[in-house]
Coordinates of N, CA and C in Angstrom, one line a residue:
X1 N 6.7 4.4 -8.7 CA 7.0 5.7 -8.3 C 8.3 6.1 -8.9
X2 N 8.2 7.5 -9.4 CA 9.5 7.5 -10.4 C 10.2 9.0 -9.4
X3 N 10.5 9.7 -10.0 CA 11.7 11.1 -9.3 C 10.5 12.1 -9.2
X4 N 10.7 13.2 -8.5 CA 9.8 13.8 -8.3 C 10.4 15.2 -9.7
X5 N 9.3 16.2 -9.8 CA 9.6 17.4 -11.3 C 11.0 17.8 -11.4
X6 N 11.4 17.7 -9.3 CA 12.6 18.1 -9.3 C 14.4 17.3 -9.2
X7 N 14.1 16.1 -9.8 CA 14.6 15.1 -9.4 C 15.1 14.5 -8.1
X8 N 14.1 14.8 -7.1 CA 14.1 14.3 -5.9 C 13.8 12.9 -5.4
X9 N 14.6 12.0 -4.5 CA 14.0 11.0 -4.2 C 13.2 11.0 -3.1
X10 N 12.8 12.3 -2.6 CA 11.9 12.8 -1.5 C 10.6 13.5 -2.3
X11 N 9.8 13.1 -1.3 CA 8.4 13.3 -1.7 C 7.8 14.6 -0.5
X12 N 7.0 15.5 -0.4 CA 7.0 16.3 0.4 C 5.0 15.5 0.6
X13 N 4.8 16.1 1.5 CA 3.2 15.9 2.1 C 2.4 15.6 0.5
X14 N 2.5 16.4 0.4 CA 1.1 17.1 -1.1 C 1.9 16.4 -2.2
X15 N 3.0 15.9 -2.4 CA 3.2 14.9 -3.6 C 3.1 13.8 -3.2
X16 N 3.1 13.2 -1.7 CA 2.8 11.5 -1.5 C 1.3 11.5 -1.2
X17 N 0.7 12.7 -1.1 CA -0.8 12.6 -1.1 C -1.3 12.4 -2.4
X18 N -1.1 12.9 -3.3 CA -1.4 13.0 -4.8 C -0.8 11.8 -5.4
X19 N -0.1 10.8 -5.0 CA 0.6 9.5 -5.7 C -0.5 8.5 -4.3
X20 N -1.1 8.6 -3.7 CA -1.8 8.1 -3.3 C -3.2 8.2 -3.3
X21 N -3.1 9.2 -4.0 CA -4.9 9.4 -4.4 C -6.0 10.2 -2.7
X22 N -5.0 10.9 -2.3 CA -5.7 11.1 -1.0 C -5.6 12.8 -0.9
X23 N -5.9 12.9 0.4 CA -5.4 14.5 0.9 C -4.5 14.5 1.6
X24 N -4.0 15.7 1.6 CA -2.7 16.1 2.3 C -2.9 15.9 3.9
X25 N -4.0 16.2 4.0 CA -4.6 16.1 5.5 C -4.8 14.4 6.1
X26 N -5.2 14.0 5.3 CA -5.1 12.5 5.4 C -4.2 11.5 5.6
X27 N -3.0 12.2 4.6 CA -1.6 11.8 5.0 C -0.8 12.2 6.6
X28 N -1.1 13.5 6.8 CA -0.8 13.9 7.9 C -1.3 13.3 9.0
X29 N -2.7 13.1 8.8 CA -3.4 12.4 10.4 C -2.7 10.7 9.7
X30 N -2.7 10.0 8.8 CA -2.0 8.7 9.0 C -0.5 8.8 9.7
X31 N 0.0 9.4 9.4 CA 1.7 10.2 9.9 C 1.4 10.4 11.7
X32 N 0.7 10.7 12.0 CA 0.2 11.3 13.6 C 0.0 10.0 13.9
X33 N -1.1 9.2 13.2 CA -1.2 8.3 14.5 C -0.1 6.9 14.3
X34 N 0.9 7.8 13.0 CA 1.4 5.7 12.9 C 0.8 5.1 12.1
X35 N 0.2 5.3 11.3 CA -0.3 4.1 10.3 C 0.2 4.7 8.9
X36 N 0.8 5.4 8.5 CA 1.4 6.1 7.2 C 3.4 5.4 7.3
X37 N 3.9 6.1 5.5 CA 5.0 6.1 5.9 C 5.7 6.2 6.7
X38 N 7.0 6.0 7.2 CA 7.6 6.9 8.3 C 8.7 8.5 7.0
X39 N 8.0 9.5 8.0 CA 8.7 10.8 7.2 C 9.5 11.4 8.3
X40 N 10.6 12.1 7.6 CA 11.2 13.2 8.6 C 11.0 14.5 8.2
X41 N 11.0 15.4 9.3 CA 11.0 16.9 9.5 C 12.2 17.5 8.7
X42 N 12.6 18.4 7.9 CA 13.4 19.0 7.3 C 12.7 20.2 7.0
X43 N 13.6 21.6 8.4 CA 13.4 22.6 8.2 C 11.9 23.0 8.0
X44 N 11.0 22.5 9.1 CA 9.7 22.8 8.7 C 8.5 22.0 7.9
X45 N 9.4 21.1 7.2 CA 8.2 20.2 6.3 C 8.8 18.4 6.4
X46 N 7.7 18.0 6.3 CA 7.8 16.9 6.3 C 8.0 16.1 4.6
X47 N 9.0 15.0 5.2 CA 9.7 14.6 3.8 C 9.8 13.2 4.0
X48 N 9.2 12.7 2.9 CA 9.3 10.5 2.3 C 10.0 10.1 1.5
X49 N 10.7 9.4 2.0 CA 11.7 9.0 1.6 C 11.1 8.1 -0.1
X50 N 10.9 7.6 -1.4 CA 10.7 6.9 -2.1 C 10.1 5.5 -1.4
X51 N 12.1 5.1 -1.3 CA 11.8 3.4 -0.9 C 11.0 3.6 0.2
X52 N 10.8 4.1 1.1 CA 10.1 3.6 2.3 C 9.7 3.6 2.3
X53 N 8.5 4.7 1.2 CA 6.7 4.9 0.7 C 6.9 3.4 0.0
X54 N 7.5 2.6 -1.1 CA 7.3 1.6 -2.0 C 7.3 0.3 -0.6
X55 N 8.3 0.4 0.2 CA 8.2 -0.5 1.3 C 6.9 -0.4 2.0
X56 N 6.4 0.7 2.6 CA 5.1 0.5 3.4 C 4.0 -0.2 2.3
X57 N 3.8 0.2 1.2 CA 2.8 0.0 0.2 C 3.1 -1.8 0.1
X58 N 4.1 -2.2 -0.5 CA 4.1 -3.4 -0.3 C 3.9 -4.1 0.8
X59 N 4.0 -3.5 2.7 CA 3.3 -4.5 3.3 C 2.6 -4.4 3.2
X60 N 1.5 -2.9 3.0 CA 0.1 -2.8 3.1 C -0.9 -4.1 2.2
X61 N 0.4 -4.0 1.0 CA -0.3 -4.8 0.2 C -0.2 -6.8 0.2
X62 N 0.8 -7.4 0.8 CA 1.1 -8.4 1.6 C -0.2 -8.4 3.1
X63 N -0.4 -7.7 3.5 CA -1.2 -7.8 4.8 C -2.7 -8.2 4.7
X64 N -2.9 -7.1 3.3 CA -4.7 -7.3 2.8 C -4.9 -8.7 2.7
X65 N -6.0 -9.6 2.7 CA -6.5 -10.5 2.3 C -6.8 -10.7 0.9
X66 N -7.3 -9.7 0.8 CA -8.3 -9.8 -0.4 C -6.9 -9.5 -1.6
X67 N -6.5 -8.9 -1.2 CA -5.2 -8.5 -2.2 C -4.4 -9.4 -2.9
X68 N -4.2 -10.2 -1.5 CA -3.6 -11.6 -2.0 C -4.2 -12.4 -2.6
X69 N -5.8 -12.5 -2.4 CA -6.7 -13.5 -3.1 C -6.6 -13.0 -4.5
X70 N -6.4 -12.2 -4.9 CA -6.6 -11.5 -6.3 C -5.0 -11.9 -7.2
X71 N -3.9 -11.4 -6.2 CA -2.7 -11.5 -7.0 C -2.7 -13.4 -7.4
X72 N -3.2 -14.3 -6.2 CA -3.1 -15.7 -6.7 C -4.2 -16.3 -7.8
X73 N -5.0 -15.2 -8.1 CA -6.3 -15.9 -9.4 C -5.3 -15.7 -10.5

């Protein structure tokens, strides 16, 4: 994950949906129940921090089974 068009190290909804390959809506319901990054509210929108999207991704990716079977072949 690199800077965002605007050299931000904040991601808004619709750019960590689109670096995840998902919808904005999907990010949002993961965000609601807890199972997404953690983001903060700023003035109305919700905002991810980089490292903390790269942190959650790597537990996600530590947690999988299959994931790990693959990184040890």
């Amino acid at each position: 994950m690199g800077v965002t068009k605007d050299g931000s190290r904040f991601l808004t909804t619709n750019e960590l949906a689109a670096e995840l390959r998902m919808t904005a809506n999907a990010v949002r319901i993961m965000r609601h129940r807890g199972q997404g990054p953690a983001g903060a509210k700023v003035r109305g929108r919700v905002l991810y921090d980089r490292a903390v999207v790269q942190a959650w991704m790597s537990a996600r990716f530590e947690a999988d089974p299959l994931a790990q079977r693959a990184l040890a072949a």
